[in-house]
Coordinates of C-alpha atoms in Angstrom, one line a residue:
X1 CA 122.6 121.6 105.8
X2 CA 126.2 121.2 104.6
X3 CA 128.7 119.5 106.9
X4 CA 132.6 119.7 106.1
X5 CA 134.6 117.1 107.5
X6 CA 138.1 118.1 108.3
X7 CA 140.3 114.8 108.4
X8 CA 138.0 112.7 106.3
X9 CA 140.8 110.6 104.6
X10 CA 141.8 109.2 107.9
X11 CA 140.5 106.3 109.8
X12 CA 137.9 108.0 111.9
X13 CA 136.9 110.1 109.0
X14 CA 136.2 107.7 106.6
X15 CA 133.7 105.8 109.2
X16 CA 132.2 109.3 109.9
X17 CA 131.2 110.0 106.3
X18 CA 130.0 106.2 106.2
X19 CA 128.1 106.8 109.4
X20 CA 126.2 110.0 108.1
X21 CA 125.3 108.3 104.7
X22 CA 123.9 105.3 106.5
X23 CA 121.7 108.0 108.9
X24 CA 120.2 109.4 105.9
X25 CA 122.5 112.6 105.4
X26 CA 122.4 113.3 101.5
X27 CA 125.8 112.7 99.6
X28 CA 125.8 116.0 98.6
X29 CA 125.5 118.0 101.9
X30 CA 128.6 116.1 102.9
X31 CA 132.0 117.8 102.1
X32 CA 135.1 115.3 102.8
X33 CA 138.5 117.0 103.0
X34 CA 141.8 115.7 103.3
X35 CA 145.5 116.1 101.8
X36 CA 145.4 112.5 100.2
X37 CA 143.8 112.8 96.6
X38 CA 144.0 109.2 96.2
X39 CA 141.8 108.7 99.4
X40 CA 139.6 111.9 98.6
X41 CA 138.9 109.8 95.2
X42 CA 137.7 106.7 97.2
X43 CA 135.2 109.0 99.1
X44 CA 134.0 110.7 96.0
X45 CA 132.9 107.5 94.8
X46 CA 130.6 107.2 97.7
X47 CA 128.8 110.3 96.1
X48 CA 129.8 112.9 98.6
X49 CA 131.7 116.4 97.6
X50 CA 135.4 116.5 98.3
X51 CA 138.1 118.9 98.6
X52 CA 141.8 118.8 99.0
X53 CA 143.2 121.1 101.9
X54 CA 146.1 121.3 103.9
X55 CA 146.0 122.2 107.6
X56 CA 149.8 124.1 107.2
X57 CA 148.4 126.0 104.2
X58 CA 145.4 128.4 105.4
X59 CA 144.8 129.7 101.9
X60 CA 143.4 125.8 100.8
X61 CA 140.8 126.1 103.7
X62 CA 138.5 128.8 102.5
X63 CA 137.3 127.6 99.3
X64 CA 136.2 124.0 101.2
X65 CA 134.6 125.7 104.0
X66 CA 132.4 128.5 102.0
X67 CA 128.8 127.6 102.9
X68 CA 129.1 125.2 105.8
X69 CA 126.8 125.0 108.2
X70 CA 128.6 122.5 110.3
X71 CA 132.5 121.6 110.5
X72 CA 133.7 118.6 112.2
X73 CA 137.4 118.9 113.1
X74 CA 139.0 115.8 113.9
X75 CA 142.4 116.4 115.4
X76 CA 145.2 116.4 113.4
X77 CA 147.8 113.8 114.4
X78 CA 151.2 115.6 115.1
X79 CA 151.8 116.7 118.7
X80 CA 153.7 120.2 118.6
X81 CA 152.0 121.3 115.0
X82 CA 148.4 120.4 115.9
X83 CA 147.3 123.4 117.9
X84 CA 148.5 125.8 115.0
X85 CA 146.9 123.8 112.5
X86 CA 143.6 124.0 114.6
X87 CA 144.0 127.7 115.0
X88 CA 144.1 127.5 111.2
X89 CA 141.0 125.9 110.6
X90 CA 138.8 127.5 113.5
X91 CA 140.0 130.7 112.1
X92 CA 139.4 129.9 108.4
X93 CA 135.5 128.6 110.1
X94 CA 134.9 132.1 111.8
X95 CA 135.8 133.6 108.3
X96 CA 133.8 131.5 106.2
X97 CA 130.5 132.0 108.5
X98 CA 130.3 128.4 109.8
X99 CA 127.8 128.1 112.6
X100 CA 128.8 125.1 114.3
X101 CA 132.1 123.3 115.0
X102 CA 132.3 119.5 116.3
X103 CA 135.9 118.8 117.5
X104 CA 137.3 115.3 118.7
X105 CA 139.5 116.1 121.6
X106 CA 141.0 114.1 124.4
X107 CA 139.6 112.7 127.8
X108 CA 139.2 115.3 130.2
X109 CA 141.2 117.5 128.2
X110 CA 141.2 120.6 130.2
X111 CA 142.0 118.9 133.8
X112 CA 144.0 115.9 132.3
X113 CA 147.7 114.5 133.1
X114 CA 147.8 112.9 130.0
X115 CA 151.0 113.7 127.7
X116 CA 148.6 114.5 125.1
X117 CA 146.2 116.6 126.6
X118 CA 148.0 120.2 126.2
X119 CA 147.5 120.3 122.8
X120 CA 143.3 119.4 123.0
X121 CA 143.4 121.8 125.9
X122 CA 144.6 124.6 123.9
X123 CA 142.1 123.9 121.2
X124 CA 139.2 124.0 123.4
X125 CA 140.1 127.4 124.5
X126 CA 140.5 128.6 120.8
X127 CA 137.0 127.2 120.2
X128 CA 135.8 129.1 123.3
X129 CA 137.4 132.0 122.2
X130 CA 136.0 131.9 118.7
X131 CA 132.7 132.6 119.7
X132 CA 131.2 129.9 117.5
X133 CA 128.6 127.1 118.7
X134 CA 130.6 124.0 119.6
X135 CA 130.5 120.6 120.7
X136 CA 133.3 118.6 122.1
X137 CA 133.8 115.0 121.9
X138 CA 136.2 113.7 124.3
X139 CA 137.2 110.4 122.6
X140 CA 138.8 107.9 125.0
X141 CA 141.2 105.2 123.5
X142 CA 140.2 103.2 120.4
X143 CA 140.1 99.8 120.3
X144 CA 142.1 99.5 117.5
X145 CA 145.0 101.2 119.4
X146 CA 146.1 98.0 120.5
X147 CA 146.4 96.3 117.2
X148 CA 150.4 96.3 118.0
X149 CA 149.8 94.1 121.3
X150 CA 147.7 91.6 119.1
X151 CA 150.3 91.1 117.0
X152 CA 152.9 90.8 119.7
X153 CA 150.8 88.0 121.3
X154 CA 149.9 86.4 118.2
X155 CA 153.4 86.0 117.3
X156 CA 155.2 85.5 120.7
X157 CA 152.5 84.7 123.5
X158 CA 153.1 88.1 125.3
X159 CA 152.9 91.4 125.0
X160 CA 154.4 94.1 127.1
X161 CA 153.7 97.4 128.5
X162 CA 153.9 99.8 131.8
X163 CA 150.5 100.6 132.5
X164 CA 150.4 98.3 135.5
X165 CA 146.6 97.7 136.4
X166 CA 145.5 101.3 135.0
X167 CA 142.0 101.1 133.5
X168 CA 141.4 101.6 129.7
X169 CA 137.5 102.4 129.0
X170 CA 138.4 102.0 125.4
X171 CA 135.7 101.9 122.6
X172 CA 135.6 100.7 118.8
X173 CA 136.5 103.4 116.3
X174 CA 133.6 103.1 114.5
X175 CA 131.5 103.8 117.7
X176 CA 133.3 107.2 118.1
X177 CA 132.3 107.7 114.6
X178 CA 128.6 107.1 115.4
X179 CA 128.9 109.3 117.8
X180 CA 130.0 111.9 115.7
X181 CA 127.6 111.4 112.9
X182 CA 125.0 111.6 115.6
X183 CA 125.6 115.1 116.7
X184 CA 126.4 116.3 112.9
X185 CA 123.1 115.2 112.0
X186 CA 121.1 117.3 114.6
X187 CA 124.3 119.7 115.8
X188 CA 121.4 122.3 117.5
X189 CA 120.6 119.4 119.9
X190 CA 124.4 119.4 121.2
X191 CA 125.1 123.1 121.2
X192 CA 128.2 123.8 123.5
X193 CA 128.0 120.4 124.9
X194 CA 131.1 118.5 126.5
X195 CA 130.7 114.7 126.1
X196 CA 133.6 112.6 127.9
X197 CA 132.9 109.4 125.4
X198 CA 134.0 106.2 126.9
X199 CA 133.4 102.5 126.1
X200 CA 131.0 100.5 128.3
X201 CA 133.7 98.5 129.9
X202 CA 137.1 99.4 131.3
X203 CA 139.9 96.6 131.5
X204 CA 143.4 96.6 132.5
X205 CA 146.3 95.1 130.8
X206 CA 146.3 92.1 132.5
X207 CA 142.8 91.6 131.2
X208 CA 143.8 92.5 127.8
X209 CA 146.1 89.6 127.9
X210 CA 143.1 87.4 128.7
X211 CA 141.0 88.3 126.1
X212 CA 143.8 88.0 123.4
X213 CA 144.6 84.3 124.8
X214 CA 140.6 83.9 124.1
X215 CA 140.7 85.2 120.8
X216 CA 144.0 83.7 119.5
X217 CA 143.5 80.2 121.2
X218 CA 146.9 80.7 123.2
X219 CA 147.9 81.7 126.1
X220 CA 149.1 85.4 126.2
X221 CA 151.1 86.9 129.0
X222 CA 151.2 90.6 129.7
X223 CA 154.7 91.7 130.7
X224 CA 154.6 94.6 133.0
X225 CA 157.7 97.0 133.1
X226 CA 158.9 99.9 134.5
X227 CA 158.7 103.2 132.4
X228 CA 162.5 103.2 132.2
X229 CA 162.3 99.3 131.1
X230 CA 159.7 100.1 128.6
X231 CA 161.5 102.8 127.2
X232 CA 164.6 101.1 126.6
X233 CA 162.7 97.8 124.9
X234 CA 160.9 100.2 122.3
X235 CA 164.5 101.8 121.6
X236 CA 165.6 98.4 121.0
X237 CA 163.3 97.1 118.9
X238 CA 163.7 100.5 116.8
X239 CA 162.0 103.4 117.9
X240 CA 163.7 106.8 118.5
X241 CA 164.0 107.9 122.1
X242 CA 161.6 110.9 121.6
X243 CA 158.7 108.1 120.2
X244 CA 159.7 105.7 122.9
X245 CA 159.4 108.0 125.7
X246 CA 156.0 109.2 124.6
X247 CA 154.7 105.5 124.2
X248 CA 155.8 105.0 127.5
X249 CA 154.5 108.3 129.4
X250 CA 150.9 107.1 127.6
X251 CA 151.1 103.8 129.5
X252 CA 152.3 105.7 132.5
X253 CA 148.9 108.2 132.1
X254 CA 147.1 104.8 131.8
X255 CA 148.7 103.3 135.3
X256 CA 148.1 106.6 137.3
X257 CA 144.4 106.6 136.2
X258 CA 143.9 109.2 133.6
X259 CA 141.7 107.6 131.2
X260 CA 138.9 107.5 133.7
X261 CA 136.0 104.8 134.1
X262 CA 132.9 104.3 132.0
X263 CA 130.8 107.5 131.3
X264 CA 127.8 106.3 129.7
X265 CA 127.7 109.3 127.2
X266 CA 128.8 107.0 124.5
X267 CA 126.2 104.7 124.8
X268 CA 123.6 107.4 125.2
X269 CA 124.4 109.4 121.9
X270 CA 124.3 106.2 119.9
X271 CA 121.8 104.5 121.4
X272 CA 123.3 101.2 121.7
X273 CA 125.9 99.3 123.9
X274 CA 129.7 99.9 122.9
X275 CA 131.6 97.2 120.6
X276 CA 133.3 94.8 123.1
X277 CA 136.9 94.5 123.0
X278 CA 137.0 91.0 122.0
X279 CA 134.4 91.5 118.7
X280 CA 137.1 94.5 117.6
X281 CA 140.0 91.7 118.4
X282 CA 138.3 88.8 116.8
X283 CA 138.2 90.8 113.6
X284 CA 141.9 91.1 113.4
X285 CA 142.4 87.4 114.0

């Protein structure tokens, strides 16, 4: 078996490589790909094979995908560009005869009101049309998404947002990497499955403030803003209007319940409880 990881130089991809190795996948059967030559060199030090690819340059994909049994397509990071990038990867996988694609999607991607869902819905549709056996891992939020709130709380004793009482069923990035590694190690057992991956516990921003208070040893207050106030604040601290609007829209999605509630899929896949939010935040302190 050979496994190609598209996006191995990112945070999640690096952890997937580590999880595969720890779970016994031989290093020679792993091909880590990405654009950053320095990060690829660091991965090569672990014994895995590497290949430099650029999803904006389809000609770079064929050599990397040749002979692969399974491909992990970690979602590209740039809204507006990633559907074309994902299409290039899927087309190259079809041409290379890849038998199975595992894709990291978004929560409830085909039905969700999440501002980032349309790109993932489009990618899932491309995968369905490709004819390749697939597994969809709909990753919910990472605990690590809240590093900025941790830093605000550490420095000011408060953080801002506009999520109201919306629930966030997040998990640690390594938990999601472990789930991907489980599927990649035995893809046939997960053929055409769609997993809604969440942490075991959903929390509100007010509860995040309580957790930050515990971790930092000081009172932390969550200041809930309207969407308009949130955008204005983010622009004031240096974000451009488009990025500020996107960040505030995500909080609005959370407020409206778009992230859903715990499903148990992640716990079942990895065979253990998900990492508590407090543990990830303590690692930052």
